[in-house]
PDB file of C-alpha atoms in Angstrom:
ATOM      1  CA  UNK I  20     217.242  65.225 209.488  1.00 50.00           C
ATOM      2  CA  UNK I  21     218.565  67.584 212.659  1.00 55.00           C
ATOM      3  CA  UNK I  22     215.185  70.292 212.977  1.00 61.00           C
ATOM      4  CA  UNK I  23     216.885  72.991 210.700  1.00 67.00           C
ATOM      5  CA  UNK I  24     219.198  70.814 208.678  1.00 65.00           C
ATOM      6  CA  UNK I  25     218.543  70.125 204.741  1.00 79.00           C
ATOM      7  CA  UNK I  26     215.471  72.602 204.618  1.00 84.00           C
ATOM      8  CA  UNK I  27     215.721  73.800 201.094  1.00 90.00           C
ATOM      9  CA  UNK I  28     215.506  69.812 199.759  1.00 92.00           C
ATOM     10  CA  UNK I  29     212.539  69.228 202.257  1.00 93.00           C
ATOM     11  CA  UNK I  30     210.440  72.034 201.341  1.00 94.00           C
ATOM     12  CA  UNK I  31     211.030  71.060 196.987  1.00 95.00           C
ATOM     13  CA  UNK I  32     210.428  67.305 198.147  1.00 96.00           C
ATOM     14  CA  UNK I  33     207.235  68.610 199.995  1.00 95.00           C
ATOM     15  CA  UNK I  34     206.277  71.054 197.266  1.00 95.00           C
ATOM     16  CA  UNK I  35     206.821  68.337 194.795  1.00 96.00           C
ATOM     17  CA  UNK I  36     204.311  65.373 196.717  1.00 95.00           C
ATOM     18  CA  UNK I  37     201.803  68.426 197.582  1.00 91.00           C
ATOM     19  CA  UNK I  38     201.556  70.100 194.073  1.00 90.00           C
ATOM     20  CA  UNK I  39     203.570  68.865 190.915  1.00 90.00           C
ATOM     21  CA  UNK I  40     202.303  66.680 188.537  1.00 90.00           C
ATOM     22  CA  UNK I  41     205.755  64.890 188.316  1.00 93.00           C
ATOM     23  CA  UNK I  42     205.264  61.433 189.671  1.00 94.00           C
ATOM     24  CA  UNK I  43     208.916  60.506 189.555  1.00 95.00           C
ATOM     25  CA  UNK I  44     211.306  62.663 192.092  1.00 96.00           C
ATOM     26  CA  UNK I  45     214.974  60.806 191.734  1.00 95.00           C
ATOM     27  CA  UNK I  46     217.426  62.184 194.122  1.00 94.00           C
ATOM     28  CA  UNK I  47     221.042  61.489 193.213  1.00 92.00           C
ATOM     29  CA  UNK I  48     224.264  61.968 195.628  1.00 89.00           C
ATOM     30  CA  UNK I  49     227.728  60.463 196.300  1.00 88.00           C
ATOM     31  CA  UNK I  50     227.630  58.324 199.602  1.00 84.00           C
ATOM     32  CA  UNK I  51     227.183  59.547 202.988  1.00 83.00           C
ATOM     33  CA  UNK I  52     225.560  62.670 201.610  1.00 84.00           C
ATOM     34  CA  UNK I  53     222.426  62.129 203.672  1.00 87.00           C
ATOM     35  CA  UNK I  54     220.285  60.679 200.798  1.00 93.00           C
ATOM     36  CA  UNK I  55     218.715  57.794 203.439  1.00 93.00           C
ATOM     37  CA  UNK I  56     218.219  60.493 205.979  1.00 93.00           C
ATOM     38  CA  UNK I  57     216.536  62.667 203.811  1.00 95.00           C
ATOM     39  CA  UNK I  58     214.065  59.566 202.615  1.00 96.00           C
ATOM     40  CA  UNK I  59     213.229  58.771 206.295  1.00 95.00           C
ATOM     41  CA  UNK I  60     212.505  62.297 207.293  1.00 94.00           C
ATOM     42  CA  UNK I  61     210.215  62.810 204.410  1.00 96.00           C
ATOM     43  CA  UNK I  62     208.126  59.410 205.122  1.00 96.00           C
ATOM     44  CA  UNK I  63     208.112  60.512 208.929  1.00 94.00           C
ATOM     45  CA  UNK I  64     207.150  64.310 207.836  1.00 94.00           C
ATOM     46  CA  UNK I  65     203.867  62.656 205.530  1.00 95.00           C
ATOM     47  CA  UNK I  66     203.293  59.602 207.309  1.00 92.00           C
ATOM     48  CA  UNK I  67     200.132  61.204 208.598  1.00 90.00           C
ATOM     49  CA  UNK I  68     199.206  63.038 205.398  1.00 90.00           C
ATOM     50  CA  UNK I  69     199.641  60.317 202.679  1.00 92.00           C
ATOM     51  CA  UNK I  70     200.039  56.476 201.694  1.00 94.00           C
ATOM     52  CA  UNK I  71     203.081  55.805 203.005  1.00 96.00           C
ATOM     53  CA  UNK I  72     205.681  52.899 202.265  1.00 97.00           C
ATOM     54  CA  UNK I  73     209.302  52.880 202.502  1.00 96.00           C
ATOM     55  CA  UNK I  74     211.888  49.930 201.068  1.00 94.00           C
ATOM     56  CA  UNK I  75     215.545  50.778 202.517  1.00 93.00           C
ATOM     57  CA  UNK I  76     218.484  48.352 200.196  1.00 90.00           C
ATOM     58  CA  UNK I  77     221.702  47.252 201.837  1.00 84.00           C
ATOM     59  CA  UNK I  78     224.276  45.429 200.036  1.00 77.00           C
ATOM     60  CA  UNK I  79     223.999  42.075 201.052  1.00 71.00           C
ATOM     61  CA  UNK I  80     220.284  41.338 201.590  1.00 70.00           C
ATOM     62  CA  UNK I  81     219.321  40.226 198.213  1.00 63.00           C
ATOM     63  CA  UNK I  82     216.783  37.977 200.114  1.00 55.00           C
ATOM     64  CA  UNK I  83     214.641  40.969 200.388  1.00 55.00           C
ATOM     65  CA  UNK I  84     215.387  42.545 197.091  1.00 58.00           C
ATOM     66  CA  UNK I  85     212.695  40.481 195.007  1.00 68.00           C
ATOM     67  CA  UNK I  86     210.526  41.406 197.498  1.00 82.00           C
ATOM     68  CA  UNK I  87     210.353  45.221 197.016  1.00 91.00           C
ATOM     69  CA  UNK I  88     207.205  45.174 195.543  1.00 94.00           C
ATOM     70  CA  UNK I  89     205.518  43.085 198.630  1.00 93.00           C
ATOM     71  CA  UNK I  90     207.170  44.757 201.059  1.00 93.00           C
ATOM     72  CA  UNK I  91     206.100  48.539 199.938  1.00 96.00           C
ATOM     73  CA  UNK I  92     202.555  47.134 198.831  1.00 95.00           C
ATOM     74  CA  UNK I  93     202.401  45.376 202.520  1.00 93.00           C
ATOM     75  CA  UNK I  94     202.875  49.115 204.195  1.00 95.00           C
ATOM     76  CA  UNK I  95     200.676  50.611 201.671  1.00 95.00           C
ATOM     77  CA  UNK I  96     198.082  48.024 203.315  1.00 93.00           C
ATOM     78  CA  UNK I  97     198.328  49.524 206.586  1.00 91.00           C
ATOM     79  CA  UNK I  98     197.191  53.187 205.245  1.00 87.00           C
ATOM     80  CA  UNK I  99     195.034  55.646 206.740  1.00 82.00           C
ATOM     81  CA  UNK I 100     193.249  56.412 203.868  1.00 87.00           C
ATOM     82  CA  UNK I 101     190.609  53.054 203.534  1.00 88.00           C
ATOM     83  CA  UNK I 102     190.477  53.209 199.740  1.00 90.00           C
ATOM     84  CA  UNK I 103     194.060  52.455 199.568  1.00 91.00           C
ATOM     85  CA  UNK I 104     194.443  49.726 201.582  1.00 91.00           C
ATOM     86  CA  UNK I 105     191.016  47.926 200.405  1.00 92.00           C
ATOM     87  CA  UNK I 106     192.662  48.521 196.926  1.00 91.00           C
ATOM     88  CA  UNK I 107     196.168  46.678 197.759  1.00 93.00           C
ATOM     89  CA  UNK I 108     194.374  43.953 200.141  1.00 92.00           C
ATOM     90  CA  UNK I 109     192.015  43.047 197.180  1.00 91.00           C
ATOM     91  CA  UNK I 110     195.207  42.547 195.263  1.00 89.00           C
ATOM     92  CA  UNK I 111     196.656  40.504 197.761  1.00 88.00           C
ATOM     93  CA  UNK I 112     193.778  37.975 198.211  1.00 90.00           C
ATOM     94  CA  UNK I 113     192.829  37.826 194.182  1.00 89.00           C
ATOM     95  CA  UNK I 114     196.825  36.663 194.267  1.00 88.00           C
ATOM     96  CA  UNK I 115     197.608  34.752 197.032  1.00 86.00           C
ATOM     97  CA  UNK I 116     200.817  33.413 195.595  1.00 90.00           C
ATOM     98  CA  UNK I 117     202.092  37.038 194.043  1.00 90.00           C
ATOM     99  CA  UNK I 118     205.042  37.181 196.487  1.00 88.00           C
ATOM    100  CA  UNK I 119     206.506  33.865 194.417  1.00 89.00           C
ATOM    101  CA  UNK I 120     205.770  35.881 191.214  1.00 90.00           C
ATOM    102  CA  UNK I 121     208.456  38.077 188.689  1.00 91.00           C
ATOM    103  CA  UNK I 122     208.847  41.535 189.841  1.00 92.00           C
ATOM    104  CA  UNK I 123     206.494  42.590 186.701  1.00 93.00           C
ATOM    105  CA  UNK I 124     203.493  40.311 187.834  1.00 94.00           C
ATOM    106  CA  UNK I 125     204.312  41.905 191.503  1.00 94.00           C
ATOM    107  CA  UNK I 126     204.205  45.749 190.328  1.00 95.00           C
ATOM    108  CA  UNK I 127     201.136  45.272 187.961  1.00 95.00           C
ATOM    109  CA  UNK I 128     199.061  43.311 190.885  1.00 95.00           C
ATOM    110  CA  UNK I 129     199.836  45.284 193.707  1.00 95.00           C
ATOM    111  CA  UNK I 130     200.600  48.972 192.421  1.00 95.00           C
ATOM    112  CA  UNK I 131     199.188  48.995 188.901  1.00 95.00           C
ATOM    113  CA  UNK I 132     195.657  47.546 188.585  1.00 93.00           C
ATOM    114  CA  UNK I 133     194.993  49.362 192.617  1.00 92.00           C
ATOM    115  CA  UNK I 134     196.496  52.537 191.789  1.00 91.00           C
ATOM    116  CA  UNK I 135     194.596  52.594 188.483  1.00 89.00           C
ATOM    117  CA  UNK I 136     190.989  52.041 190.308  1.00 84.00           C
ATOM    118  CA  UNK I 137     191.410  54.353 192.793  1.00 84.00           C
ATOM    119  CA  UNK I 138     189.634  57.683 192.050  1.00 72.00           C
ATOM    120  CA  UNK I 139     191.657  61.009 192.304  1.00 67.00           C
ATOM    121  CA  UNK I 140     192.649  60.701 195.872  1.00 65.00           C
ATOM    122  CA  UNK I 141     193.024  63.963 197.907  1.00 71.00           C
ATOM    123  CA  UNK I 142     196.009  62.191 200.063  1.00 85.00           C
ATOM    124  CA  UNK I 143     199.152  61.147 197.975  1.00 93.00           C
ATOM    125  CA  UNK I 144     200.772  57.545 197.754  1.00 95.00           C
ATOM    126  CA  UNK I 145     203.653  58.253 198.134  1.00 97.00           C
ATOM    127  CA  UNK I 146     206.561  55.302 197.471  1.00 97.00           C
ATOM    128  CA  UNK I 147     210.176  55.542 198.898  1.00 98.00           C
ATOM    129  CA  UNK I 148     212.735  53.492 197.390  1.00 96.00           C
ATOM    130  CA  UNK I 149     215.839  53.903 199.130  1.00 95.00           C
ATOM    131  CA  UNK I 150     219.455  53.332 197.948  1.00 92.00           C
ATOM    132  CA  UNK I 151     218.346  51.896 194.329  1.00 91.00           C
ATOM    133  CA  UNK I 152     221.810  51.528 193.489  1.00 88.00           C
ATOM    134  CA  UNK I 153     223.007  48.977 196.240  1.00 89.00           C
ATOM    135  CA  UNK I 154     220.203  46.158 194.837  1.00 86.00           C
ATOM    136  CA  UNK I 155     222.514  43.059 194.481  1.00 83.00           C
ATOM    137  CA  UNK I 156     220.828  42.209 191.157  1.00 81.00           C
ATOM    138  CA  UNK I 157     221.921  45.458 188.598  1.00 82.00           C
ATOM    139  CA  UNK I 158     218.786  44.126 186.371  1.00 84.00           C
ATOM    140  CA  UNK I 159     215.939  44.057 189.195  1.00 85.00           C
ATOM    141  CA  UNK I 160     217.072  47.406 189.818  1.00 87.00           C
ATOM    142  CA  UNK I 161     216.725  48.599 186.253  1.00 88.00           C
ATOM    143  CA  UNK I 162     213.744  46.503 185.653  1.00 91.00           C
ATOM    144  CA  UNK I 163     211.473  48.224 189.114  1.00 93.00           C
ATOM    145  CA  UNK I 164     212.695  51.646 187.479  1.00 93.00           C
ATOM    146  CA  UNK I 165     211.394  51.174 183.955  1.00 94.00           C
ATOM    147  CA  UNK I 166     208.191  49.559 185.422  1.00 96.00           C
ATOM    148  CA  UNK I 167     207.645  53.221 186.850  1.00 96.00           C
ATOM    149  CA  UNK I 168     208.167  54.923 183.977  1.00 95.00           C
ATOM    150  CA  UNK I 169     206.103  52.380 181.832  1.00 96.00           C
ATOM    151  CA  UNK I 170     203.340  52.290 184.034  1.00 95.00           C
ATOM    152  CA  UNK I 171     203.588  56.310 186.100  1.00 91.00           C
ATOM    153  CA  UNK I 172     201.202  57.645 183.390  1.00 90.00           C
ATOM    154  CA  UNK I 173     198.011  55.943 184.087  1.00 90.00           C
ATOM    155  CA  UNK I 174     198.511  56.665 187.971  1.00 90.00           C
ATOM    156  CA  UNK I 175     196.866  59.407 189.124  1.00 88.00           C
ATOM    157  CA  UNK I 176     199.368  62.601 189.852  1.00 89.00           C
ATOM    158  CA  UNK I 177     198.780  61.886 193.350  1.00 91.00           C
ATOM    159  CA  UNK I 178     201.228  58.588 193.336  1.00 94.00           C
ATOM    160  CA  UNK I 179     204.569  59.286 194.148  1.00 96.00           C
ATOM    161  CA  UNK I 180     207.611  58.077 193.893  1.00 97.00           C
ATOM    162  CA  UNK I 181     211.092  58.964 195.706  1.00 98.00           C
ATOM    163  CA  UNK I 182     214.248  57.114 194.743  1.00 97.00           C
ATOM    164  CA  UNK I 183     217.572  57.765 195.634  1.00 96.00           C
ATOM    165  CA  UNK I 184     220.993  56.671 194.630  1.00 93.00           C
ATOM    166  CA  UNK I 185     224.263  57.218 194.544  1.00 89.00           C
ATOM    167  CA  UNK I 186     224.885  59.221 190.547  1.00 86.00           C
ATOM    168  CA  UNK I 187     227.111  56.593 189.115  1.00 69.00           C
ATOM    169  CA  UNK I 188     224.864  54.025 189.285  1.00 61.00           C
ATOM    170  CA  UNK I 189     223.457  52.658 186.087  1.00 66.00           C
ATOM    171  CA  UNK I 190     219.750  52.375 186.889  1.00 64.00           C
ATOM    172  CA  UNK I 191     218.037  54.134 183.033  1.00 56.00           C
TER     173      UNK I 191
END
């Protein structure tokens, strides 16, 4: 976002990562209402604060949409904060082959069982998924969303996530 631009949404998103127990932060809004803007300035704005991982869909790259779950575990393996990425990298090398696994097997490796050892961490993890509605598969989309909600209560309140889409979509 332009320095001064979209301050009122920044400051709840912040609030929200930096204090509420909420774990889930959906932001809905017709297209070309800055939703993907808004996403990129918040990962920029807590890169240096938190566990940060981003996944951006685009119509059209369905290649990469079974690999959400890698890709946003793969960032979460570069973190700052050592705990976290020893957590996701033991993950990775107990499952060498997870990136040729269902999207469940994928969540519950590589955010579930980490995010569930992990003491109370003082630094959020905080997940961006960006665009949720243009996945080319309607089901993976709905199926990464209910593995949130199944799964978002035995994370700590510290884990995060951000998802946007456009309001039509049919993502509960």
């Amino acid at each position: 976002c332009f320095p001064g631009t979209r301050v009122e949404i920044l400051e709840r998103i912040d609030s929200w990562i930096g204090n509420s127990s909420d774990r889930v932060l959906w932001i809905r809004g017709m297209a070309g209402r800055g939703k993907s803007t808004i996403a990129s300035t918040v990962l920029h704005s807590w890169r240096c604060r938190a566990s940060c991982a981003i996944f951006h869909f685009r119509r059209g790259q369905n290649t990469l949409n079974s690999r959400i779950v890698c890709a946003l575990a793969r960032q979460l393996a570069t973190s700052l904060v050592p705990q976290v990425k020893d957590a996701v990298l033991d993950g990775v090398e107990k499952n060498e082959d997870i990136a040729d696994q269902r999207l469940k097997e994928q969540f519950e490796t590589l955010f579930v069982a980490p995010f569930t050892q992990l003491d109370t961490q003082a630094h959020p993890i905080l997940i961006i998924v960006d665009a949720l509605d243009e996945c080319d598969n309607l089901n993976d989309a709905i199926d990464f969303v209910r593995l949130i909600d199944r799964h978002s209560a035995a994370f700590g309140a510290n884990v995060k996530f951000l998802l946007t889409s456009r309001p039509e979509a049919l993502l509960i």
